[in-house]
Amino acid sequence: MKRILIIDDDVDLSFIISEMLEQYGYAVMTAESGEEAFALLSKNSFDLILLDINLPDTTGLELCAELRRVSQIPVIFASARTSETDRITGFDIGGDDYLPKPYSMKELLSRVNALIRRTYGFSEQEEIVSFGDVTVNLTSRTVTKGGAPVSLSLREFDLLAHLCRHPDTAITKDKLLSEVWGAFSEVEPSTLTVHIRWLREKLEDEPAKPQYIKTVYKVGYLLEVKG
């Protein structure tokens, strides 16, 4: 399930958009200000941001510029400011699309779906990764080991899913913290270490001698799926 953050001080509009997007399978959170948005970004990871330009404590342009220093998360500007200058500035600082207000819910959904497909790809088939006797269904967010279901917390699954989407590739600790906990997260690296240990305890036959979730010295971690 893709997660979307709506940053807009129009509470009623955000509520309407949230309900519509959730009906089409998205998980949605909302923020009314830049401060609230950064607080959510520090504790959560999102797949797309719908961003208004006029915010009470900053501008969407400034927020996007700050975000682009640490993350490439897709951003759709949705704003009543429709001048050519604003649109060009929005694209120049890293916006991926610009939707002028007022807009129809149908057009918004189409823009969101298109950007999600363009960024993450799209397949009607389930996305499944297997290693050893472990099967991870990224589509249904389920995990089995030896055919038996494995219970993971939301964060444990997000971490495992990120490793699964980059198999046999060493991923730095900073990258994992940014992608799984959020670009502005202030969690300690030890939090990642603890979650890796929990995953090993649930998925490895010998957690102290992991076959799959391996530590890459001075880099980070790697999920080995090749036999």
Short mmCIF file of C-alpha atoms in Angstrom, two decimals, residues 61-151:
data_model
loop_
_atom_site.label_atom_id
_atom_site.label_comp_id
_atom_site.label_asym_id
_atom_site.label_seq_id
_atom_site.Cartn_x
_atom_site.Cartn_y
_atom_site.Cartn_z
CA LEU A 61 8.31 25.90 -2.54
CA GLU A 62 10.62 26.33 0.45
CA LEU A 63 9.49 23.03 1.94
CA CYS A 64 10.13 21.18 -1.33
CA ALA A 65 13.59 22.73 -1.67
CA GLU A 66 14.45 21.59 1.85
CA LEU A 67 13.06 18.13 1.19
CA ARG A 68 15.08 17.75 -2.01
CA ARG A 69 18.30 18.05 -0.03
CA VAL A 70 17.69 14.66 1.53
CA SER A 71 15.01 12.85 -0.46
CA GLN A 72 13.70 12.23 -3.97
CA ILE A 73 10.15 11.40 -2.88
CA PRO A 74 7.70 12.42 -5.65
CA VAL A 75 5.99 15.78 -5.07
CA ILE A 76 2.83 17.10 -6.71
CA PHE A 77 2.21 20.79 -6.15
CA ALA A 78 -1.51 21.55 -5.83
CA SER A 79 -2.07 25.27 -5.55
CA ALA A 80 -4.30 28.19 -6.44
CA ARG A 81 -1.11 30.01 -7.45
CA THR A 82 -1.11 29.26 -11.15
CA SER A 83 1.26 31.84 -12.62
CA GLU A 84 3.91 30.63 -15.02
CA THR A 85 6.60 31.81 -12.59
CA ASP A 86 5.22 29.69 -9.75
CA ARG A 87 4.88 26.65 -12.00
CA ILE A 88 8.41 26.97 -13.37
CA THR A 89 9.82 27.54 -9.88
CA GLY A 90 7.97 24.47 -8.63
CA PHE A 91 9.54 22.29 -11.30
CA ASP A 92 12.99 23.88 -10.95
CA ILE A 93 13.24 23.10 -7.24
CA GLY A 94 12.26 19.45 -7.73
CA GLY A 95 8.49 19.21 -8.07
CA ASP A 96 7.31 16.35 -10.27
CA ASP A 97 3.88 17.70 -11.23
CA TYR A 98 1.82 20.86 -10.79
CA LEU A 99 -1.96 20.75 -10.43
CA PRO A 100 -3.75 24.13 -10.36
CA LYS A 101 -6.68 24.65 -7.98
CA PRO A 102 -9.55 24.14 -8.37
CA TYR A 103 -9.18 20.65 -9.77
CA SER A 104 -11.44 17.63 -10.00
CA MET A 105 -10.92 14.59 -7.80
CA LYS A 106 -10.79 12.50 -10.98
CA GLU A 107 -7.89 14.50 -12.36
CA LEU A 108 -6.05 14.41 -9.02
CA LEU A 109 -6.40 10.63 -8.81
CA SER A 110 -5.15 10.30 -12.38
CA ARG A 111 -2.09 12.45 -11.63
CA VAL A 112 -1.34 10.52 -8.44
CA ASN A 113 -1.69 7.13 -10.13
CA ALA A 114 0.48 8.21 -13.06
CA LEU A 115 3.28 9.52 -10.85
CA ILE A 116 3.18 6.43 -8.64
CA ARG A 117 3.45 4.18 -11.71
CA ARG A 118 6.22 6.29 -13.20
CA THR A 119 8.22 6.28 -9.99
CA TYR A 120 7.69 2.79 -8.63
CA GLY A 121 6.50 0.79 -11.61
CA PHE A 122 3.24 -1.09 -11.89
CA SER A 123 2.29 -4.73 -12.15
CA GLU A 124 -1.04 -6.48 -11.93
CA GLN A 125 0.76 -9.50 -10.50
CA GLU A 126 1.68 -9.88 -6.86
CA GLU A 127 5.20 -8.80 -5.97
CA ILE A 128 6.83 -11.73 -4.17
CA VAL A 129 10.41 -12.26 -3.00
CA SER A 130 11.65 -15.60 -1.64
CA PHE A 131 14.87 -16.65 0.05
CA GLY A 132 15.41 -20.01 1.72
CA ASP A 133 12.08 -21.07 3.21
CA VAL A 134 10.97 -17.44 3.63
CA THR A 135 8.40 -15.87 1.29
CA VAL A 136 7.67 -12.15 1.39
CA ASN A 137 4.55 -10.90 -0.39
CA LEU A 138 5.17 -7.19 -0.86
CA THR A 139 1.71 -6.68 -2.30
CA SER A 140 -0.27 -8.14 0.59
CA ARG A 141 2.42 -7.30 3.18
CA THR A 142 2.59 -10.87 4.48
CA VAL A 143 5.53 -13.09 5.36
CA THR A 144 5.77 -16.85 5.80
CA LYS A 145 8.61 -19.08 6.93
CA GLY A 146 8.33 -22.77 6.15
CA GLY A 147 4.74 -22.10 5.14
CA ALA A 148 3.83 -20.64 8.55
CA PRO A 149 2.89 -16.97 8.89
CA VAL A 150 5.42 -14.65 10.51
CA SER A 151 4.16 -11.65 12.48
#
